[in-house]
PDB file of C-alpha atoms in Angstrom:
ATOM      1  CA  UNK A   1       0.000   0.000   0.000  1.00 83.00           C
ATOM      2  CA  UNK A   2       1.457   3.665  -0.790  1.00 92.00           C
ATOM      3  CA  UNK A   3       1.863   6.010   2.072  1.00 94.00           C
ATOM      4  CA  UNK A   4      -1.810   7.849   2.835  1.00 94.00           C
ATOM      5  CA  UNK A   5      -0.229  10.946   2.145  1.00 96.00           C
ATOM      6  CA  UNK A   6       0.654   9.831  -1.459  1.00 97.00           C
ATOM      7  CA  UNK A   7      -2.792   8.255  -2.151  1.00 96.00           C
ATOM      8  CA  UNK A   8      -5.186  10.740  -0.394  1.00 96.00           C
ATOM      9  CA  UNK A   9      -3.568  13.976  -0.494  1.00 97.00           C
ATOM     10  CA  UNK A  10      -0.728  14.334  -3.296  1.00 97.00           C
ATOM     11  CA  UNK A  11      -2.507  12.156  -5.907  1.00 97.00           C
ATOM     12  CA  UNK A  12      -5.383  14.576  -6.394  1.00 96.00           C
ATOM     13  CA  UNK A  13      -3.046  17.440  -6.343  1.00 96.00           C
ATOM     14  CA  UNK A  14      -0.922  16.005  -9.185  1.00 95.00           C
ATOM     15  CA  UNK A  15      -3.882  14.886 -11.414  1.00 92.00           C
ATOM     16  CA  UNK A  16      -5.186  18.840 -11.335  1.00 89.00           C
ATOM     17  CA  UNK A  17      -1.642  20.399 -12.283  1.00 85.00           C
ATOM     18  CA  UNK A  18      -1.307  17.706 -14.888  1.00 83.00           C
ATOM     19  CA  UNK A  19      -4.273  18.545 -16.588  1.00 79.00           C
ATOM     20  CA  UNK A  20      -3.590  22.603 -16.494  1.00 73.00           C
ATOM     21  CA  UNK A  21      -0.145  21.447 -18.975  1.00 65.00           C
ATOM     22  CA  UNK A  22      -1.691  20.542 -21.552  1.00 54.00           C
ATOM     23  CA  UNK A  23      -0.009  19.156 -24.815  1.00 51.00           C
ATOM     24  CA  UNK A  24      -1.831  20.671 -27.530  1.00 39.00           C
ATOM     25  CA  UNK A  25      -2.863  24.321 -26.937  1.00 42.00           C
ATOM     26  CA  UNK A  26      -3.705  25.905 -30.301  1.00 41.00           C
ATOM     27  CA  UNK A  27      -4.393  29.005 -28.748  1.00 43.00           C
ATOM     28  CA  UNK A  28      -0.811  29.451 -27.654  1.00 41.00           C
ATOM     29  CA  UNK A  29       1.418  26.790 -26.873  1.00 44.00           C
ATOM     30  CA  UNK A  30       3.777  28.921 -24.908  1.00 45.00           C
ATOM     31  CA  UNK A  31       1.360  30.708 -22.838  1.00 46.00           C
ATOM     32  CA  UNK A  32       1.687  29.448 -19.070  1.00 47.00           C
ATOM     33  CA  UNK A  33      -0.986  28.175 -16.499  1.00 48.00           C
ATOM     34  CA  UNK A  34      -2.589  30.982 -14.503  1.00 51.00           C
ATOM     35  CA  UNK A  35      -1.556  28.729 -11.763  1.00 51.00           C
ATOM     36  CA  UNK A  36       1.952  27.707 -12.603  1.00 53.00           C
ATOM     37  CA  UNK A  37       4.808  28.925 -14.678  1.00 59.00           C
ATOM     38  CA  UNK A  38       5.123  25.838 -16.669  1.00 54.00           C
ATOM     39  CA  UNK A  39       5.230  25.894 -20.336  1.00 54.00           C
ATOM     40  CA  UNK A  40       2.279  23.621 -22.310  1.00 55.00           C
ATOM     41  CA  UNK A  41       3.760  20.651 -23.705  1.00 57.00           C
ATOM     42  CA  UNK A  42       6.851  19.677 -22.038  1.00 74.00           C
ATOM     43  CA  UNK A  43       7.165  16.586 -19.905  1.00 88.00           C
ATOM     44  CA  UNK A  44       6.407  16.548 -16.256  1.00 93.00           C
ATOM     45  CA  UNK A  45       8.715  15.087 -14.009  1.00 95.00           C
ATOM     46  CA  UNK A  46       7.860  14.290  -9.619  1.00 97.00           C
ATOM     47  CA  UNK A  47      10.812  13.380  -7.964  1.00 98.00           C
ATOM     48  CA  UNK A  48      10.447  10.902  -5.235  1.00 98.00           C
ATOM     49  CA  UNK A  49      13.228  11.579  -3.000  1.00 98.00           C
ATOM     50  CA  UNK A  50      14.922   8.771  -1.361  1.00 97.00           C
ATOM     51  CA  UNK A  51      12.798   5.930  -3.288  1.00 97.00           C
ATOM     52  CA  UNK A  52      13.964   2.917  -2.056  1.00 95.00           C
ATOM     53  CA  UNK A  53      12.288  -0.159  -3.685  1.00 95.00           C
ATOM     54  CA  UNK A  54       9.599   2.068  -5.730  1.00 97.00           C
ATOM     55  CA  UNK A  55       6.625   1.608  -4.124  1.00 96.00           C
ATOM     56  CA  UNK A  56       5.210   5.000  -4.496  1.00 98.00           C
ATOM     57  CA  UNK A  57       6.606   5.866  -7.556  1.00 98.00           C
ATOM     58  CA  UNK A  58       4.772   2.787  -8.805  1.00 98.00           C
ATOM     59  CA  UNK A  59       1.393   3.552  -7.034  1.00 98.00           C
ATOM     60  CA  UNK A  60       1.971   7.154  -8.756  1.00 97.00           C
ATOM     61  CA  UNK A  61       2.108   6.145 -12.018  1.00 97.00           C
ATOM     62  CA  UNK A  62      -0.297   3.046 -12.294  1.00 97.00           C
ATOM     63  CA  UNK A  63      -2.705   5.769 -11.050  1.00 96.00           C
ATOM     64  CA  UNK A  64      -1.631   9.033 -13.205  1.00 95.00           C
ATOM     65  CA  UNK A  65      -1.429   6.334 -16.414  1.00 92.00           C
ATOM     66  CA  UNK A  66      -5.125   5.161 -15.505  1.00 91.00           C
ATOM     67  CA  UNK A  67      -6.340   8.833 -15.204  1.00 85.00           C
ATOM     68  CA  UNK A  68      -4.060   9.916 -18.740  1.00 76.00           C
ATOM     69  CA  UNK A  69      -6.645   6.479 -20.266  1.00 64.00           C
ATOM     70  CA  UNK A  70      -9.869   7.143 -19.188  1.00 60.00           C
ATOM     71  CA  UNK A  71      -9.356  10.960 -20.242  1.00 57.00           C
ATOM     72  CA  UNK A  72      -8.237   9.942 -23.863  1.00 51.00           C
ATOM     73  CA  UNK A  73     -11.014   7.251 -24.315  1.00 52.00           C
ATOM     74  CA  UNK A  74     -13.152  10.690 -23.227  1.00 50.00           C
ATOM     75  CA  UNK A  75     -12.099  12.673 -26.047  1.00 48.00           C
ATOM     76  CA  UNK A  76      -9.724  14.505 -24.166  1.00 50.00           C
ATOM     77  CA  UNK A  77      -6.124  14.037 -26.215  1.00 46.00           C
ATOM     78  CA  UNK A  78      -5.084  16.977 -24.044  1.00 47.00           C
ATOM     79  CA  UNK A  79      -2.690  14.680 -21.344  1.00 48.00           C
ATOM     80  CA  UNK A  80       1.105  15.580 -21.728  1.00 60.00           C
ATOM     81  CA  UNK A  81       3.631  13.251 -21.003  1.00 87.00           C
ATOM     82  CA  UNK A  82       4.404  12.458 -17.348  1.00 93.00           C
ATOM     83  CA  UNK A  83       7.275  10.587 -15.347  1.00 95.00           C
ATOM     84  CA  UNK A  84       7.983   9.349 -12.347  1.00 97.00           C
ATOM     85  CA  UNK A  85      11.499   9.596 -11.219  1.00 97.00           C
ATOM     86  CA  UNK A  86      12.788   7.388  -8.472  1.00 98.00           C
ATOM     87  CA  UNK A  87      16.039   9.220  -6.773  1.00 97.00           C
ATOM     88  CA  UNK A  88      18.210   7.163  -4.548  1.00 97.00           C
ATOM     89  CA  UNK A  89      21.594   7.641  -3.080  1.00 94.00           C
ATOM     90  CA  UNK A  90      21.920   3.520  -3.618  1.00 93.00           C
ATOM     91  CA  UNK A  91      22.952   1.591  -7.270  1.00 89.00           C
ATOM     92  CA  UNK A  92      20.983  -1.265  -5.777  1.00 93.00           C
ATOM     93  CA  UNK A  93      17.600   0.846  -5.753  1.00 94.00           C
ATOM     94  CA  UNK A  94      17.386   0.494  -9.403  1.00 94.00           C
ATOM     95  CA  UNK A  95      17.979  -3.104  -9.288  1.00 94.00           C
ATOM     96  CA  UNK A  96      15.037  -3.537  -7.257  1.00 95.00           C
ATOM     97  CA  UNK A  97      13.208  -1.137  -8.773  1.00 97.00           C
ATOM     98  CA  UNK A  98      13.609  -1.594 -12.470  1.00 97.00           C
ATOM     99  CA  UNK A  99      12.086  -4.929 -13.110  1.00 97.00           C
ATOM    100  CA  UNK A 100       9.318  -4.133 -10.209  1.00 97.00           C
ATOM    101  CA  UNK A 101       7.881  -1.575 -12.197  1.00 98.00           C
ATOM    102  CA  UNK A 102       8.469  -3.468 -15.338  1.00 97.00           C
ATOM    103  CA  UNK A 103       6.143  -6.345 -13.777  1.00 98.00           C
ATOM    104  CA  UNK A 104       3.615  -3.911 -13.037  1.00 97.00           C
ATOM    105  CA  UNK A 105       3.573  -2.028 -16.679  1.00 96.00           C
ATOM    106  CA  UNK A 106       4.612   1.078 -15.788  1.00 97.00           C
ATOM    107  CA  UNK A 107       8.204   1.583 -16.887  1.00 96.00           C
ATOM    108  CA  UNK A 108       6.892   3.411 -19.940  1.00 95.00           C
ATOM    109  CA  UNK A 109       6.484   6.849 -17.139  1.00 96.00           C
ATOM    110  CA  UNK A 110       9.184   5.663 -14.623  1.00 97.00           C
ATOM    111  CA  UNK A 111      13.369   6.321 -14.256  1.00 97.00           C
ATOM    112  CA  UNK A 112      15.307   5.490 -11.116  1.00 97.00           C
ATOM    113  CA  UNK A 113      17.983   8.131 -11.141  1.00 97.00           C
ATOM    114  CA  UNK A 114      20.675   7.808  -9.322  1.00 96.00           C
ATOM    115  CA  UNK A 115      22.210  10.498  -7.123  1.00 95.00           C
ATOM    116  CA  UNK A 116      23.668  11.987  -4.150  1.00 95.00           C
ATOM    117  CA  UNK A 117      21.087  13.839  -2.421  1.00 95.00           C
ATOM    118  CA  UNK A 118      23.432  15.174  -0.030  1.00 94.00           C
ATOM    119  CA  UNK A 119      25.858  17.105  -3.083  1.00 95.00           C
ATOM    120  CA  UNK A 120      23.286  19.995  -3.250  1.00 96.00           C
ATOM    121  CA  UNK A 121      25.299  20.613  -6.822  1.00 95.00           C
ATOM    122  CA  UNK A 122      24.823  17.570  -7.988  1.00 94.00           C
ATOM    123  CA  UNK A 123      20.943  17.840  -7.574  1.00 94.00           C
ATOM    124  CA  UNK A 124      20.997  21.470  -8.816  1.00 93.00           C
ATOM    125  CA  UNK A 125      22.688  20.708 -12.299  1.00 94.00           C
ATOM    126  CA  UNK A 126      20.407  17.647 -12.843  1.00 94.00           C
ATOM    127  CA  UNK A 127      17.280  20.072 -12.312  1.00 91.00           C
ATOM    128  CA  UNK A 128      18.910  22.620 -14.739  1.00 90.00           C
ATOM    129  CA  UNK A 129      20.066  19.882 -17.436  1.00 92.00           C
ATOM    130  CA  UNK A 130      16.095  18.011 -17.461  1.00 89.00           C
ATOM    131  CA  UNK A 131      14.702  21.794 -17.580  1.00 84.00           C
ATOM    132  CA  UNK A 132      17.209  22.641 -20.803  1.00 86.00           C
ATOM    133  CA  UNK A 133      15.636  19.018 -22.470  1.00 84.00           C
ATOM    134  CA  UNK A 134      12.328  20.381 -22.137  1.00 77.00           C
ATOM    135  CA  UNK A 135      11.405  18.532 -18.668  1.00 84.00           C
ATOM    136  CA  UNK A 136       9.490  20.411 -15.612  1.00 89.00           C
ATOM    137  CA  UNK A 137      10.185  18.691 -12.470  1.00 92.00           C
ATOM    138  CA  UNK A 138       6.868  19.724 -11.009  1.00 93.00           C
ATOM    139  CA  UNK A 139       6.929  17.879  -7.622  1.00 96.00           C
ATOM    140  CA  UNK A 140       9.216  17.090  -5.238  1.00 98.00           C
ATOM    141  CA  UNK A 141       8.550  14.731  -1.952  1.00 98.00           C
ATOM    142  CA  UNK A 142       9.602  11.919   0.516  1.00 98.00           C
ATOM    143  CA  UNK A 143       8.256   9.099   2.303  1.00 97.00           C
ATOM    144  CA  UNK A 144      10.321   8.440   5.673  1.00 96.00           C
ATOM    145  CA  UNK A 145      13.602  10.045   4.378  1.00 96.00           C
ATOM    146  CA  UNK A 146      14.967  13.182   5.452  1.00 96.00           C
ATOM    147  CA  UNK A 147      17.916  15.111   4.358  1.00 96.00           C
ATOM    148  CA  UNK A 148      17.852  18.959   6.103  1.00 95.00           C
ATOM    149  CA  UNK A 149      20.501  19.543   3.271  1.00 95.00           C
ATOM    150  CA  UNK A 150      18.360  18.562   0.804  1.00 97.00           C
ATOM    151  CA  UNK A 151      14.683  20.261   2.158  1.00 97.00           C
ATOM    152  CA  UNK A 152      16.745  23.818   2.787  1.00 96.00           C
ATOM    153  CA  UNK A 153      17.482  24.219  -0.570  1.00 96.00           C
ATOM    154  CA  UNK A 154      14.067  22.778  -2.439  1.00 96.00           C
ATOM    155  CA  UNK A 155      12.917  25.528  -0.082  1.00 97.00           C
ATOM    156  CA  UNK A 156      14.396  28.188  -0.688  1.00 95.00           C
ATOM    157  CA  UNK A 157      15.525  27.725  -4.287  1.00 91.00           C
ATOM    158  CA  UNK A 158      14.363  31.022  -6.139  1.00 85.00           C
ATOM    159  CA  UNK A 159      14.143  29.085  -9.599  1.00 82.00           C
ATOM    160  CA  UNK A 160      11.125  27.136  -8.372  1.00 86.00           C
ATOM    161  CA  UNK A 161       8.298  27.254 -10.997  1.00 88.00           C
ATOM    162  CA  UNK A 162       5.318  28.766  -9.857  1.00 92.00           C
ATOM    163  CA  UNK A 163       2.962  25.517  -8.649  1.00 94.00           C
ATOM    164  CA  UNK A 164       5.548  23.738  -7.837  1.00 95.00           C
ATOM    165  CA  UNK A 165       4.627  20.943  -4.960  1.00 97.00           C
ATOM    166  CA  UNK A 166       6.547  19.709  -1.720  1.00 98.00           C
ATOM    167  CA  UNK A 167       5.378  16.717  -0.123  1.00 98.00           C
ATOM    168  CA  UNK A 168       6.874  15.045   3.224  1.00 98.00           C
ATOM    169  CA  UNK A 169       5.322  11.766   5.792  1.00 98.00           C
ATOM    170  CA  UNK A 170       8.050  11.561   7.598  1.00 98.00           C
ATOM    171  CA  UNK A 171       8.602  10.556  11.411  1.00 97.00           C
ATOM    172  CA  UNK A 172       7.628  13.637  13.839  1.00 97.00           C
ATOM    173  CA  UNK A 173       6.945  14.363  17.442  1.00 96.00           C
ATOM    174  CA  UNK A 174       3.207  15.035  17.958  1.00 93.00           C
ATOM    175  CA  UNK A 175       3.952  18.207  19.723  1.00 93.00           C
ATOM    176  CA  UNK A 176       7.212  20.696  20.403  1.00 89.00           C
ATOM    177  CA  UNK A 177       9.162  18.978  23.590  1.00 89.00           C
ATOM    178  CA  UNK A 178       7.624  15.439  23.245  1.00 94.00           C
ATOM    179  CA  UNK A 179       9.607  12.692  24.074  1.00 94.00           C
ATOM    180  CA  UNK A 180      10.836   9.999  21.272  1.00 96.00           C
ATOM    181  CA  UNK A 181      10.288   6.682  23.063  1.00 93.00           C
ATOM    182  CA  UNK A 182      11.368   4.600  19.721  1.00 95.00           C
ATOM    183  CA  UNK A 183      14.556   2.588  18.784  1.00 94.00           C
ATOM    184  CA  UNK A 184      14.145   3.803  15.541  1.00 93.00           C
ATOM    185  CA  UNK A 185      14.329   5.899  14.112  1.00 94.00           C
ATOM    186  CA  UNK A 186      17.009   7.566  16.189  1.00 95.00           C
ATOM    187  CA  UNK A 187      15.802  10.925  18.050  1.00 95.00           C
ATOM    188  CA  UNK A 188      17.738  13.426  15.826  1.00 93.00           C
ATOM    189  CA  UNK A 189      16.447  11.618  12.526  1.00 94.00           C
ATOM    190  CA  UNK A 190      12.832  12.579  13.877  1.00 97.00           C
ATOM    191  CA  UNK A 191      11.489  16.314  12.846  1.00 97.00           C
ATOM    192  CA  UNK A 192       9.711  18.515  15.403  1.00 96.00           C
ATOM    193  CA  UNK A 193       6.105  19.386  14.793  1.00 95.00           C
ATOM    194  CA  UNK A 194       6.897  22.706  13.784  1.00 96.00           C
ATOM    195  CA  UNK A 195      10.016  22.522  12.133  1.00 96.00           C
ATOM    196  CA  UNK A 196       8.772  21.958   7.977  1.00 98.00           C
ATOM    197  CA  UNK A 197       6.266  25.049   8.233  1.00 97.00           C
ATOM    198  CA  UNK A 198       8.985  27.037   9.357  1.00 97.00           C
ATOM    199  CA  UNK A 199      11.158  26.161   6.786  1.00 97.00           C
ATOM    200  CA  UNK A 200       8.804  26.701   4.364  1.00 98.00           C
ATOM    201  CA  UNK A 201       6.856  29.908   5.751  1.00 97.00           C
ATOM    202  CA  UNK A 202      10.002  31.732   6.380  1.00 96.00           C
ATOM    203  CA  UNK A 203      11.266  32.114   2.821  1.00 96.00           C
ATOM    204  CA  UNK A 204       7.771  33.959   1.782  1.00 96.00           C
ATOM    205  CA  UNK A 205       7.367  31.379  -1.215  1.00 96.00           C
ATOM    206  CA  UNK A 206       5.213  28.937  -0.223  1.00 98.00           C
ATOM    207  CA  UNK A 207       1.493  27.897   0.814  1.00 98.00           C
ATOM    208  CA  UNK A 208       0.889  25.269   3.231  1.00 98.00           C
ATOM    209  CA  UNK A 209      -1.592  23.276   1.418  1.00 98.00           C
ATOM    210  CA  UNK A 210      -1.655  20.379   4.630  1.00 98.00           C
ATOM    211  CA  UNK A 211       0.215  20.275   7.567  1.00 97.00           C
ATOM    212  CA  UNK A 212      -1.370  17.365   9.250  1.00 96.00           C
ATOM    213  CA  UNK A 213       0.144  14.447  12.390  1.00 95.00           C
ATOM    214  CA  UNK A 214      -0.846  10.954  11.398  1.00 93.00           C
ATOM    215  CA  UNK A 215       0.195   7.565  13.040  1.00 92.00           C
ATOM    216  CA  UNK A 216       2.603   5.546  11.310  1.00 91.00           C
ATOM    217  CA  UNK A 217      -0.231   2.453  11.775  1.00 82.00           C
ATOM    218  CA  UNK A 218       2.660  -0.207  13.053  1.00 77.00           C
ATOM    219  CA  UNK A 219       4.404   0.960  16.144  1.00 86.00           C
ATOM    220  CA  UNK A 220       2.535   4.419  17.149  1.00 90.00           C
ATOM    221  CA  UNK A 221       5.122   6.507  16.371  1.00 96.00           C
ATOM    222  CA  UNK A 222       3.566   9.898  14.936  1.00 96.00           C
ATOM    223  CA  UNK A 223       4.431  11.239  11.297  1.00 97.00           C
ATOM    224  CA  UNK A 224       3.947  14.660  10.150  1.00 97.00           C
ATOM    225  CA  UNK A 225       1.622  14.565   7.031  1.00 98.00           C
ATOM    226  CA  UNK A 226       3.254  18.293   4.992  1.00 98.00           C
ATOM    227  CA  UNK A 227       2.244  19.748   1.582  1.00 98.00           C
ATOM    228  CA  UNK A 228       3.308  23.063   0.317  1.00 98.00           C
ATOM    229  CA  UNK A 229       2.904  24.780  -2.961  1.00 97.00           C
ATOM    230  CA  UNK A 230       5.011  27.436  -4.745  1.00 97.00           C
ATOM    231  CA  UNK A 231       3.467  30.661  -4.937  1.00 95.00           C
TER     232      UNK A 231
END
């Protein structure tokens, strides 16, 4: 199962922003969304950060593919192409991930890309070189990985397209001073309640779409549930 924040909160998020890019725009194929600074017609790319063995990349795509069908079989030939981009600091996440996806039919829309998420330049020049081939990395977010490296700069980066999306579950104290009576993950791997709004408030860019605490639904531990939007 993908992480409920994937399913019930970024998933319906992603299907609206895909369908404001849409391939064919006689009208004007370079004029931009009123709600994001992306140019009709080039590919869409959301980064899963930290992927692991896929899971949500592949829950992503089986679903954005199924919404792209039933559109088309509508009339609607207005979809643009999409991907899902599994980024992983591990060669072996690809090896797990390649033929998983391939099994479920869905390798068409996925990549896993790997990286080291914690060489900020690294990640900067790979955004720059897939926006120069006419890609849009629209969406950005993590399932139970954190890099503070990594979040500062998605934060405050000033190149940012305009509807760009941040999405975090990730392990979090349920409120500021609570204890962290878990083995894992260690105490200083675990956020405090407060500590992504901040991030995100202070540089004057974003909109907290969702800022919710959720159990993890196996041990009790408490995960923050965090979606922002570039304004």
């Amino acid at each position: 199962q993908p992480d409920p924040l994937i399913q019930h909160m970024l998933l319906p998020l992603l299907k609206g922003r895909i369908q404001q890019n849409p391939l064919h725009n006689d009208s004007n194929k370079r004029k931009r969304s009123e709600e994001s600074d992306t140019i009709p017609g080039r590919c869409l790319e959301i980064w899963d950060l930290g992927s692991g063995a896929g899971r949500d990349v592949c829950f992503l795509a089986e679903e954005l593919k199924k919404c792209a069908v039933s559109n088309f079989s509508q009339g609607d030939c207005r979809s643009c192409e999409t991907k899902i981009v599994g980024v992983d600091n591990h060669k072996a996440s690809a090896k797990r991930c390649i033929p998983f996806w391939k099994h479920r039919h869905v390798d068409d829309m996925t990549e896993a890309l790997y990286m080291n998420l914690n060489k900020i330049d690294f990640v900067r020049k790979e955004i720059q070189d897939r926006l120069i081939a006419s890609s849009n990395v629209v969406c950005y977010y993590a399932v139970r990985f954190w890099n503070q490296k990594l979040v500062n700069y998605l934060a405050s980066e000033e190149r940012s397209q305009k509807g760009t999306l941040f999405a975090m579950s990730h392990f979090c104290k349920p409120y500021e001073g609570a204890p962290w009576n878990f083995d894992h993950p260690k105490e200083k791997n675990v956020l405090e309640r407060t500590a992504l709004q901040e991030m995100f408030e202070t540089t004057g860019r974003w909109e907290i779409l969702h800022n919710e605490i959720a159990p993890d639904g196996d041990h009790g531990r408490t995960l923050i549930q965090f979606v922002a939007r570039r304004t």
